[in-house]
CSV table of C-alpha atoms in Angstrom, one decimal:
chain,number,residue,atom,x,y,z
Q,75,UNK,CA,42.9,17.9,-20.5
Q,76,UNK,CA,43.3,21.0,-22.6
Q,77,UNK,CA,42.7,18.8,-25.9
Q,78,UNK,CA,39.5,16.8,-24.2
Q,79,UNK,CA,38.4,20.7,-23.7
Q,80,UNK,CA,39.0,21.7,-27.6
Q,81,UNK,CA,37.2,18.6,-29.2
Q,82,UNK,CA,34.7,19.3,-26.2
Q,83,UNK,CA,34.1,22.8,-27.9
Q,84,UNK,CA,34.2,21.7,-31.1
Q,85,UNK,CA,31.5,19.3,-30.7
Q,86,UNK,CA,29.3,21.9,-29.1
Q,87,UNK,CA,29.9,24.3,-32.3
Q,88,UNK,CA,29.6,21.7,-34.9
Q,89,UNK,CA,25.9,21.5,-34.4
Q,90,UNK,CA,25.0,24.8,-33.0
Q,91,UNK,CA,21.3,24.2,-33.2
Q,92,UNK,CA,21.2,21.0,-31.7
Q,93,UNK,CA,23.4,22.4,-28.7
Q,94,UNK,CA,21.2,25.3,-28.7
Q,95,UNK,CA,18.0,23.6,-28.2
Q,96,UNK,CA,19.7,21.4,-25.6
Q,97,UNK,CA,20.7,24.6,-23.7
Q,98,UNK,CA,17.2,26.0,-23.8
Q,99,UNK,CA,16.2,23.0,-22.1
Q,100,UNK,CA,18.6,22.8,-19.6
Q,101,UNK,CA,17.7,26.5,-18.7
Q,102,UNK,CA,14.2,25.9,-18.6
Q,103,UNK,CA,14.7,23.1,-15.7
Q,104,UNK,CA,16.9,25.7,-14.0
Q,105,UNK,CA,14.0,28.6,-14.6
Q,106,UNK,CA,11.9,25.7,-12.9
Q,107,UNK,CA,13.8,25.4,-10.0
Q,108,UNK,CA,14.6,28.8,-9.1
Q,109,UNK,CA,10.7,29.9,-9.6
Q,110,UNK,CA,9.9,27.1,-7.1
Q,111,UNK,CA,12.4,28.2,-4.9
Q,112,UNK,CA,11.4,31.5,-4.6
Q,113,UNK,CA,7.8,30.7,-4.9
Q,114,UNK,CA,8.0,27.8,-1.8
Q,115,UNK,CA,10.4,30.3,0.0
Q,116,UNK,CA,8.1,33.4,0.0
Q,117,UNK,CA,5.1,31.4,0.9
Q,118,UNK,CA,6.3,29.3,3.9
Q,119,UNK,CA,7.7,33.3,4.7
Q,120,UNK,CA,3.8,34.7,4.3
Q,121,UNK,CA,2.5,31.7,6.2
Q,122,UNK,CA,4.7,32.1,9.0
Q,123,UNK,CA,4.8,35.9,9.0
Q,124,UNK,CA,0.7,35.7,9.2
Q,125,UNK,CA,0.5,32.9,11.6
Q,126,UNK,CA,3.3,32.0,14.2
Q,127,UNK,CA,5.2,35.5,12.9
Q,128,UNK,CA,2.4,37.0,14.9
Q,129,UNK,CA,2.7,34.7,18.5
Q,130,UNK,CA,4.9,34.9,21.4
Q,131,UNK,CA,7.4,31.9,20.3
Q,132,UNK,CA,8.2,31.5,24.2
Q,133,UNK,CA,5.7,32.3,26.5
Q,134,UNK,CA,6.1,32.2,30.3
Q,135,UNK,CA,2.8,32.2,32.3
Q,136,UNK,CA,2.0,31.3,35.5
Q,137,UNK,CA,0.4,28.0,35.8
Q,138,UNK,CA,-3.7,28.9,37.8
Q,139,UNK,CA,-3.7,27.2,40.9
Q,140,UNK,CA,-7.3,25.3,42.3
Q,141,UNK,CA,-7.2,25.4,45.9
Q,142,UNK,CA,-8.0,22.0,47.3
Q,143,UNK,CA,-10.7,20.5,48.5
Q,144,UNK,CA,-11.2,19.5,52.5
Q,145,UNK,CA,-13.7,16.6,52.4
Q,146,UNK,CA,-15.9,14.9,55.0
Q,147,UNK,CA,-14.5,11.9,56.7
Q,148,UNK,CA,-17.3,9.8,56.3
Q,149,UNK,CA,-17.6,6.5,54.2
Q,150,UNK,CA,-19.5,6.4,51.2
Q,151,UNK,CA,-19.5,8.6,47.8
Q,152,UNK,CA,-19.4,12.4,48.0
Q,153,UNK,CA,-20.5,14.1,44.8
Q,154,UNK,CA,-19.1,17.6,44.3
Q,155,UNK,CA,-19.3,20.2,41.9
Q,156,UNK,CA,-16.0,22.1,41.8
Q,157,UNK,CA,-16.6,25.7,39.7
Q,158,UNK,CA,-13.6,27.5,38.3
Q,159,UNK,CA,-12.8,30.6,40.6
Q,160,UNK,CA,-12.4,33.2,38.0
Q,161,UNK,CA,-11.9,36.1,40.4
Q,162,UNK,CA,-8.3,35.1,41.2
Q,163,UNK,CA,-6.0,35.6,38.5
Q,164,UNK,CA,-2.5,33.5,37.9
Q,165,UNK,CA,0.9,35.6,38.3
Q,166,UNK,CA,4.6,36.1,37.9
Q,167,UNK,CA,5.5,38.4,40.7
Q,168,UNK,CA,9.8,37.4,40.6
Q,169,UNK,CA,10.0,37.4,36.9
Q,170,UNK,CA,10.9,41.0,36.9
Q,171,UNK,CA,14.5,39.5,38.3
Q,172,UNK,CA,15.2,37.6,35.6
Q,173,UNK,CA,14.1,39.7,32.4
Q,174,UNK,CA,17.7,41.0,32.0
Q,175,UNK,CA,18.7,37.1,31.7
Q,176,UNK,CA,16.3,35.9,29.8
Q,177,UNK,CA,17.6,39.4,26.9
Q,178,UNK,CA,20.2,38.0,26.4
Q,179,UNK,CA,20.1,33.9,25.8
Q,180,UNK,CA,21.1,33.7,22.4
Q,181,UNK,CA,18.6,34.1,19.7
Q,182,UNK,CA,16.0,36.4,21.7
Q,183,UNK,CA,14.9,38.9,19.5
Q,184,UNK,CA,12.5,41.0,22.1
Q,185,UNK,CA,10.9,40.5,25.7
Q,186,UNK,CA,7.3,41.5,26.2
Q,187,UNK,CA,5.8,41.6,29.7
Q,188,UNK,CA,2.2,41.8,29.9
Q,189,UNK,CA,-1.0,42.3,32.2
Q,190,UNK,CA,-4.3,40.4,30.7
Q,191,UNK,CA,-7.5,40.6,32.0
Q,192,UNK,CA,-11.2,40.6,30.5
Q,193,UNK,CA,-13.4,43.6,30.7
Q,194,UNK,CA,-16.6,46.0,29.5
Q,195,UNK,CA,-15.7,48.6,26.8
Q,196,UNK,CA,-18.0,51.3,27.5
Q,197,UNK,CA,-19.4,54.6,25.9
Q,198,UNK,CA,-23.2,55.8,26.7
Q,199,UNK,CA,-25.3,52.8,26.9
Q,200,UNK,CA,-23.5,50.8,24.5
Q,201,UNK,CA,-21.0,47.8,26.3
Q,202,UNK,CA,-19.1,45.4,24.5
Q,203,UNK,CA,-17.2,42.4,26.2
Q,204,UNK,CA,-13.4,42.5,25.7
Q,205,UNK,CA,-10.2,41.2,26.4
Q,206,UNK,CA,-7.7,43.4,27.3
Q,207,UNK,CA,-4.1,43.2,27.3
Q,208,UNK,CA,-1.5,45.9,28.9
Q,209,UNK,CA,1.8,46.1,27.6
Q,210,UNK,CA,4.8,48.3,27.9
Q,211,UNK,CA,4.4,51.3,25.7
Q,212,UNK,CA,7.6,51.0,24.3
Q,213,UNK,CA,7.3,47.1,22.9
Q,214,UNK,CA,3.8,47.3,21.4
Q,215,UNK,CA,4.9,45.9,18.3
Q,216,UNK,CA,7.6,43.5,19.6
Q,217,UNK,CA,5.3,40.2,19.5
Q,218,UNK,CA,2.1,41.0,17.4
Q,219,UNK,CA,3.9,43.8,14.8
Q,220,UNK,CA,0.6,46.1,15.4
Q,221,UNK,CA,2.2,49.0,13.7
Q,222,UNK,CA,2.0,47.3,10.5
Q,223,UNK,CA,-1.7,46.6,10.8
Q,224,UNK,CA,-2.4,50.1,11.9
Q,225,UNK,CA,-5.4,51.6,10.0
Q,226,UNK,CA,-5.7,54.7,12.4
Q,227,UNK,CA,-4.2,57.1,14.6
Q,228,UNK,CA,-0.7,55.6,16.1
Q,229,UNK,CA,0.3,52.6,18.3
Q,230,UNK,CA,1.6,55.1,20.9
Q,231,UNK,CA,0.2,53.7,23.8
Q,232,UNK,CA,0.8,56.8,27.0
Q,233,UNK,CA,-1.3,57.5,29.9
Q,234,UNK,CA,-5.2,57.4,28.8
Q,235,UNK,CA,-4.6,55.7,25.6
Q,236,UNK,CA,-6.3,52.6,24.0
Q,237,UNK,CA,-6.1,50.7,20.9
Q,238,UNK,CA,-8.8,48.3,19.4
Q,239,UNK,CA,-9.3,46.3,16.7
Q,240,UNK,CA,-11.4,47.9,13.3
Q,241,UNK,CA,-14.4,45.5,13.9
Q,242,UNK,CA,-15.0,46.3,17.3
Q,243,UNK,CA,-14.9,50.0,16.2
Q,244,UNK,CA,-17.3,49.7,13.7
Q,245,UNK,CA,-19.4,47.4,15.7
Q,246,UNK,CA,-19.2,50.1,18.3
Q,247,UNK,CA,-19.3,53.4,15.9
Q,248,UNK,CA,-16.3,54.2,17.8
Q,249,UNK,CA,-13.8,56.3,16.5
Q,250,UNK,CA,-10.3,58.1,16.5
Q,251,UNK,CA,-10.0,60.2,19.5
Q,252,UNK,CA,-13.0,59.2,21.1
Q,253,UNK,CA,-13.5,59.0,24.7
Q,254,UNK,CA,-14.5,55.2,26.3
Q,255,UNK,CA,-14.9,53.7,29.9
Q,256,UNK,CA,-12.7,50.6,30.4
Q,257,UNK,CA,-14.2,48.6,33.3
Q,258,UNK,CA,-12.1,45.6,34.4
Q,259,UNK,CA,-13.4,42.4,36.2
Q,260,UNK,CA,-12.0,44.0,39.1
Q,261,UNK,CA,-14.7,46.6,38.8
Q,262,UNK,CA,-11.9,49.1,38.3
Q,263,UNK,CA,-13.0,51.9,35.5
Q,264,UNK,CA,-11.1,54.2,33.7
Q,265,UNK,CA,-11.5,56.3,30.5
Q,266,UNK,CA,-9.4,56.3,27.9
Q,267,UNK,CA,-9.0,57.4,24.0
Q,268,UNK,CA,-9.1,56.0,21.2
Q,269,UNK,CA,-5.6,56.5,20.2
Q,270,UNK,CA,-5.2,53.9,17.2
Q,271,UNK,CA,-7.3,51.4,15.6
Q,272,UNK,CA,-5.8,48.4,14.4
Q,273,UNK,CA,-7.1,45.6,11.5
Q,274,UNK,CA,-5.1,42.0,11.7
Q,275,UNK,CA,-7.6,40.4,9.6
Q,276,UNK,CA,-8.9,37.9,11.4
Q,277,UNK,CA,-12.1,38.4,13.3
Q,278,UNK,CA,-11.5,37.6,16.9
Q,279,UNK,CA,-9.0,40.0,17.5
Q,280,UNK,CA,-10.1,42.6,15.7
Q,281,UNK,CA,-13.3,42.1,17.6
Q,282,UNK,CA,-12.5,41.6,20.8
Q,283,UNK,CA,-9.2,42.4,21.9
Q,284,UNK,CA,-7.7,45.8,23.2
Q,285,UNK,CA,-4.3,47.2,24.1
Q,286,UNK,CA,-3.4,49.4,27.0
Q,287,UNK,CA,-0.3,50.4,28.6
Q,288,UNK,CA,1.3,48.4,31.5
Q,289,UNK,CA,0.7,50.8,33.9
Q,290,UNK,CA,-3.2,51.5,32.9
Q,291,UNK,CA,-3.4,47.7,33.0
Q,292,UNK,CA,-2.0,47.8,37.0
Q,293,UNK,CA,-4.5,50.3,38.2
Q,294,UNK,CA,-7.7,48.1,36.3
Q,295,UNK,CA,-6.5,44.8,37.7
Q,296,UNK,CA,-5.2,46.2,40.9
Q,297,UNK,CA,-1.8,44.9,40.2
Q,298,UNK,CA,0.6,46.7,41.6
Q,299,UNK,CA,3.6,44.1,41.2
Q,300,UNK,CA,4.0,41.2,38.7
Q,301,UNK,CA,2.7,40.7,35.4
Q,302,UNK,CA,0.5,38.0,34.1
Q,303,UNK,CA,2.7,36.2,31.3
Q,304,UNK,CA,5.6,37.0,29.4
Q,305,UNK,CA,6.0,36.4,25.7
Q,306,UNK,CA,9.4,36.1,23.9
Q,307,UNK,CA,10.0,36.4,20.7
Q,308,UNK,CA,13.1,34.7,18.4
Q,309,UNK,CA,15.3,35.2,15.5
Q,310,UNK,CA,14.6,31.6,14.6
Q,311,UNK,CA,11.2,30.7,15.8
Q,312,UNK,CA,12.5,26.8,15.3
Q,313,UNK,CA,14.5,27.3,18.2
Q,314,UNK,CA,11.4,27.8,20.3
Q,315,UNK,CA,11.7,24.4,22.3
Q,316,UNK,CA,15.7,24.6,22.7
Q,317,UNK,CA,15.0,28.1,24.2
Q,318,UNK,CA,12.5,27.0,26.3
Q,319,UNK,CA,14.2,24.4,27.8
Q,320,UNK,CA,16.9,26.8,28.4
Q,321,UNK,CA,14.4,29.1,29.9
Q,322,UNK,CA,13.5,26.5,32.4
Q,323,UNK,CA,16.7,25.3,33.4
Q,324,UNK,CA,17.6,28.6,34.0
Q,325,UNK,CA,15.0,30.4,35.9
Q,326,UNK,CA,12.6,27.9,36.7
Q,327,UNK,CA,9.8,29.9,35.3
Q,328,UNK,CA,7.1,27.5,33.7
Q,329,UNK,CA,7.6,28.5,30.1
Q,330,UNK,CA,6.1,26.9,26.9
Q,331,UNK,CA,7.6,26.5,23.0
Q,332,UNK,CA,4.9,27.8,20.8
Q,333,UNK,CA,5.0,24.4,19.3
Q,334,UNK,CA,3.5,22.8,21.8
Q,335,UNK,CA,0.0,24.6,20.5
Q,336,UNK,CA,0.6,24.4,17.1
Q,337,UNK,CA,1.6,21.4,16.2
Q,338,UNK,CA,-0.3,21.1,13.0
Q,339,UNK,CA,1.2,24.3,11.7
Q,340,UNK,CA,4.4,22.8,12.4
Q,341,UNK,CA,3.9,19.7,10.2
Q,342,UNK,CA,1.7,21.9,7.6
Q,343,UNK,CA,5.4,23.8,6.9
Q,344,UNK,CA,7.1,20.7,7.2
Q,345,UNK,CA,4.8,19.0,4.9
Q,346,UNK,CA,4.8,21.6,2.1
Q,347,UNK,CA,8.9,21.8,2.8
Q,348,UNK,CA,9.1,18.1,1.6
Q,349,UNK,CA,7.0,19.2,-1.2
Q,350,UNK,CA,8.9,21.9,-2.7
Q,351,UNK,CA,12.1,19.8,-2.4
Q,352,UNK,CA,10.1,16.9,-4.1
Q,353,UNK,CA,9.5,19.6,-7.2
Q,354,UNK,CA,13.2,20.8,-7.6
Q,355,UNK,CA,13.9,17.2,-7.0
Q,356,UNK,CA,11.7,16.5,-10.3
Q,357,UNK,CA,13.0,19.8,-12.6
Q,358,UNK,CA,17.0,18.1,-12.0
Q,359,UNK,CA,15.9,14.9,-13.0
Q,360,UNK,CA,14.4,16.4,-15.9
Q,361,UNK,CA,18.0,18.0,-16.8
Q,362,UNK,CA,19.5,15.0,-16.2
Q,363,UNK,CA,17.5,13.0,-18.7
Q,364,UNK,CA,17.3,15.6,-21.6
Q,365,UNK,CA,21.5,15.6,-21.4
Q,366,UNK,CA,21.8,12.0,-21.2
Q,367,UNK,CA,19.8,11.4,-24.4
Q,368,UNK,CA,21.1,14.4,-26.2
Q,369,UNK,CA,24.5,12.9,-25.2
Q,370,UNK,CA,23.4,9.5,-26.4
Q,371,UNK,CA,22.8,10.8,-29.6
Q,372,UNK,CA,25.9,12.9,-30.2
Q,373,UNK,CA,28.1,9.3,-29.4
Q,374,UNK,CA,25.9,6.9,-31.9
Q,375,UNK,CA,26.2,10.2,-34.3
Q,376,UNK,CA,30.2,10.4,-33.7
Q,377,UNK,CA,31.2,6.9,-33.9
Q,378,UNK,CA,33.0,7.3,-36.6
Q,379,UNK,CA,35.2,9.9,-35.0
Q,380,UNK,CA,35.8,8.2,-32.1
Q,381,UNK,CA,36.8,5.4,-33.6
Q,382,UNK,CA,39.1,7.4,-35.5
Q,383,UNK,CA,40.6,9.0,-32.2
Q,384,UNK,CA,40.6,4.9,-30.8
Q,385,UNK,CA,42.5,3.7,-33.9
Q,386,UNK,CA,44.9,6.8,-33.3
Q,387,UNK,CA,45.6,5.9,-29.8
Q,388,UNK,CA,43.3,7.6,-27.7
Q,389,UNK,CA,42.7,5.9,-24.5
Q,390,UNK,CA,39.6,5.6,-23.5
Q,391,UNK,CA,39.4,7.6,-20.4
Q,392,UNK,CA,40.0,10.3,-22.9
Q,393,UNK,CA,37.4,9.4,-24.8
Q,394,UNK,CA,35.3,9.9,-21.3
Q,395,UNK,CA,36.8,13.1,-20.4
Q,396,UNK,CA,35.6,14.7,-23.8
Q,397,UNK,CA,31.7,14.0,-23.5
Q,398,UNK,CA,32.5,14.6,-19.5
Q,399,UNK,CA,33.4,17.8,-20.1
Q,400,UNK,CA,30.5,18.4,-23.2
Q,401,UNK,CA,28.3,17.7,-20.9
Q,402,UNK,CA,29.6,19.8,-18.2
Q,403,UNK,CA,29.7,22.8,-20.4
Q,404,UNK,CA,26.1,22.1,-21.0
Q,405,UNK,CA,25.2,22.4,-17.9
Q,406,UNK,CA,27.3,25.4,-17.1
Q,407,UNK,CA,25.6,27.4,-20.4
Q,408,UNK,CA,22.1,26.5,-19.5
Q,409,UNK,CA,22.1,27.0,-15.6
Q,410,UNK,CA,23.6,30.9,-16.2
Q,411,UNK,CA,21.0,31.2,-18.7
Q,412,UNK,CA,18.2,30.2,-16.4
Q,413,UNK,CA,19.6,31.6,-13.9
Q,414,UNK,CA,20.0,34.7,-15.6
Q,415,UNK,CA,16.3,34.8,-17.0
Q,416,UNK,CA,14.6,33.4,-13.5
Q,417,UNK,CA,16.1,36.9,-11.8
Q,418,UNK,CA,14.7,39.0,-14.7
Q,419,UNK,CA,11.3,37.3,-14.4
Q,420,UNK,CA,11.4,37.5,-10.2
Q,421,UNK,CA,12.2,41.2,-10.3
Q,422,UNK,CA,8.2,41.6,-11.9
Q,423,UNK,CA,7.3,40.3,-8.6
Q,424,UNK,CA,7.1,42.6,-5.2
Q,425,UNK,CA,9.2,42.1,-2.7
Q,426,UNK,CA,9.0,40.1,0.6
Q,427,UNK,CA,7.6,43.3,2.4
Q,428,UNK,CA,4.8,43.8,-0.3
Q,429,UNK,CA,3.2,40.5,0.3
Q,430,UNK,CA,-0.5,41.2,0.2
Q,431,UNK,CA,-3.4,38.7,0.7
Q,432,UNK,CA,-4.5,37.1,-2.8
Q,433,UNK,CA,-1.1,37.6,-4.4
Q,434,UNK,CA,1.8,35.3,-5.0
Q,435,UNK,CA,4.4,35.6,-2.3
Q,436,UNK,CA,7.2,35.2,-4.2
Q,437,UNK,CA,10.5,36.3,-2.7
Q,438,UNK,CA,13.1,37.0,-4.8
Q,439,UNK,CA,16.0,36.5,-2.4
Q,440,UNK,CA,15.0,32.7,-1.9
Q,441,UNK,CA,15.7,31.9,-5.8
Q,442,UNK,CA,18.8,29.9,-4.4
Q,443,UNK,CA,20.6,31.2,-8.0
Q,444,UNK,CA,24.0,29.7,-7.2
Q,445,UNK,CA,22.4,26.2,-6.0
Q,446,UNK,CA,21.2,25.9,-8.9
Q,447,UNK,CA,23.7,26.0,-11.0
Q,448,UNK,CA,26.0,24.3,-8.9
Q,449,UNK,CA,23.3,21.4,-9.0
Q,450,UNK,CA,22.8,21.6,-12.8
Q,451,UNK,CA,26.4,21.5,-13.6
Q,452,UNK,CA,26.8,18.6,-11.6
Q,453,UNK,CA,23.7,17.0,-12.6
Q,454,UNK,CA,24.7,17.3,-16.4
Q,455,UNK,CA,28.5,16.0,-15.8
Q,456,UNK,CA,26.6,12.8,-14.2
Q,457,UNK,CA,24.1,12.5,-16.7
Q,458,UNK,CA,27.3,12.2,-19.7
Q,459,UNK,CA,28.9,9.6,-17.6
Q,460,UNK,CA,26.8,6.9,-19.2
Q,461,UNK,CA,26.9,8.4,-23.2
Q,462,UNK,CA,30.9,8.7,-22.1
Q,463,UNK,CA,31.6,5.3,-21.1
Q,464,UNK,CA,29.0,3.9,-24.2
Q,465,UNK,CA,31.4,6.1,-26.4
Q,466,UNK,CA,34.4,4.5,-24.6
Q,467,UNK,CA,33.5,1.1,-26.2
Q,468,UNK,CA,33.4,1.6,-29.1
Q,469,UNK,CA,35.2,-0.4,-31.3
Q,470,UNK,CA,37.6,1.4,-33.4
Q,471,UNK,CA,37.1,-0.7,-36.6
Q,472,UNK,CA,33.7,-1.1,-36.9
Q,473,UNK,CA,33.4,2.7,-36.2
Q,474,UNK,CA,35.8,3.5,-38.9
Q,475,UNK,CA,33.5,1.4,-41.6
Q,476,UNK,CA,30.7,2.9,-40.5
């Protein structure tokens, strides 16, 4: 083995530039794969961090109830219009009981409860419709991570406190520390300040929706016990649905997986997934097929030595082992040198908590450096079987006259 290794070397050396070029291009496959990597990892990262990094992953909500309908015992067709009653609001009054449960199933990252509602936003004459949402002051950012879209003021949410989105503000001229008048569907008024203003970038939040503490939210829906949903949030949002099946089996509380309304999303990440691992799929196979013909060309260009080692008695399994090992070495040099330069180019990129809208989201940490190696090394020791066993045959006198 230790003599397959020297001729190995001394192959590589005899023809530096030859094994140099070959090198390159093994590292440039390599470089290929990492900055796909990185590049598919950070974006399917953005994606979800802007889309379902932003929703309850588990949300329990109580299920609106339509009272029935007593009909006329009489023969014939009745026709009735049935109008949603929107003055009687769905909630959990005996989920309070099983918060400390639901903590701590495994994987739950943070448990929201929350009061929702629709309401006027007031101040003179000008009224603006909104939805409003009351949370506990000390989880404002546990679903929706409002601190990080904060433009304004603070997402301290005490007594007398509101936050709204920026386009609602400056649709409203409102501003930081102003005074407003909440009025609820209840009819139920209070006035609060302006104590943050947030900007999540799209325009139906931003707009519309507004965030008050839990116990503001109780005196403007007259709510003195329960809470209108609960939102969960995991350390793998994948294990939504196991969660929530879980959830049910535990407590009995009707809760729902985040995938069941965004389904599409799912398959988009899924989708582009498949993609990325079609790409890397593509860079090996362009490793493998640059070794085997460099290999190729090394065994019609050595005949004559290995005939030389057949005529001396060389089996030919060590014939094999030799362009084995070549093109093992190959492999090694060229995936630590694209390995190498892929982390040097990454490190011009920001970071995962940099990502901005309109740049690339490329993270770094997702390079897979190791996999790739590993995967070139054995990519290149497959693609010298072939050149190995084509050396293998050859026949010692013809390669000798040669």
């Amino acid at each position: 083995m230790l003599y397959a290794l020297k001729i190995a070397s001394r192959y590589m050396t005899s023809n530096k530039a030859q094994s140099a070029l070959l090198i390159f291009g093994v590292a440039v496959g390599v470089f290929i794969f990492i900055f796909m990597s990185a590049l598919i990892g950070g974006l399917a990262d953005y994606i979800l961090s802007r889309t379902a990094g932003d929703l309850s992953h588990v949300t329990i909500e109580a299920e609106a109830r339509v009272p029935s309908l007593l009909l006329p015992d009489e023969k014939g067709a009745v026709l009735l219009v049935q109008k949603k009653d929107t003055s009687r609001e769905a909630r959990l009054s005996s989920v309070d009981a099983f918060i400390p449960v639901i903590e701590q199933l495994p994987g739950v990252k943070a448990v929201s409860r929350e009061i929702t509602g629709g309401g006027f936003l007031k101040r003179g004459v000008q009224s603006a419709q909104v939805s409003v949402t009351g949370v506990e002051p000390a989880k404002v950012s546990a679903i929706i991570n409002l601190k990080s879209y904060l433009v304004a003021g603070t997402v301290d949410l005490g007594p007398g406190k509101v936050l709204i989105g920026k386009k609602l503000a400056d649709d409203m001229s409102y501003r930081l520390g102003q005074t407003v008048e909440l009025q609820a569907d209840t009819g139920i008024s209070q006035s609060l300040i302006v104590s943050g203003i947030y900007e999540i970038g799209s325009g139906g939040p931003d707009r519309r929706q507004v965030y008050v503490s839990l116990a503001v939210a109780r005196t403007l829906f007259a709510l003195p016990q329960g809470v209108s949903r609960v939102e969960i949030k995991l350390a793998d949002l994948y294990q939504a649905d196991a969660t929530t099946a879980r959830i049910k089996a535990i407590t009995g509380l009707p809760a729902t997986s985040w995938t069941e309304n965004a389904a599409q999303l799912l398959d988009a990440l899924k989708a582009q997934a498949q993609t990325g691992l079609m790409l890397k799929s593509f860079a090996l196979i362009t490793i493998v097929i640059g070794i085997a013909s460099a290999l190729l060309l090394s065994t019609y260009r050595r005949r004559p030595e290995i005939g030389i080692m057949r005529a001396m008695g060389a089996p030919r399994s060590f014939v094999v082992t030799v362009f084995v090992i070549q093109g093992a070495m190959i492999g090694l040099a060229g995936g630590l040198l694209g390995a190498g330069l892929g982390y040097l180019v990454l490190l011009a990129f920001p970071g995962r908590e940099a990502f901005k809208p309109g740049n690339l989201p490329i993270d770094i940490t997702q390079g897979a450096y190791g996999l790739a190696i590993l995967l070139t090394v054995i990519s290149a020791t497959l693609a010298s079987i072939l050149p190995a066993r084509a050396a293998s045959r050859v026949d010692p006198v013809t390669a000798i006259g040669q």
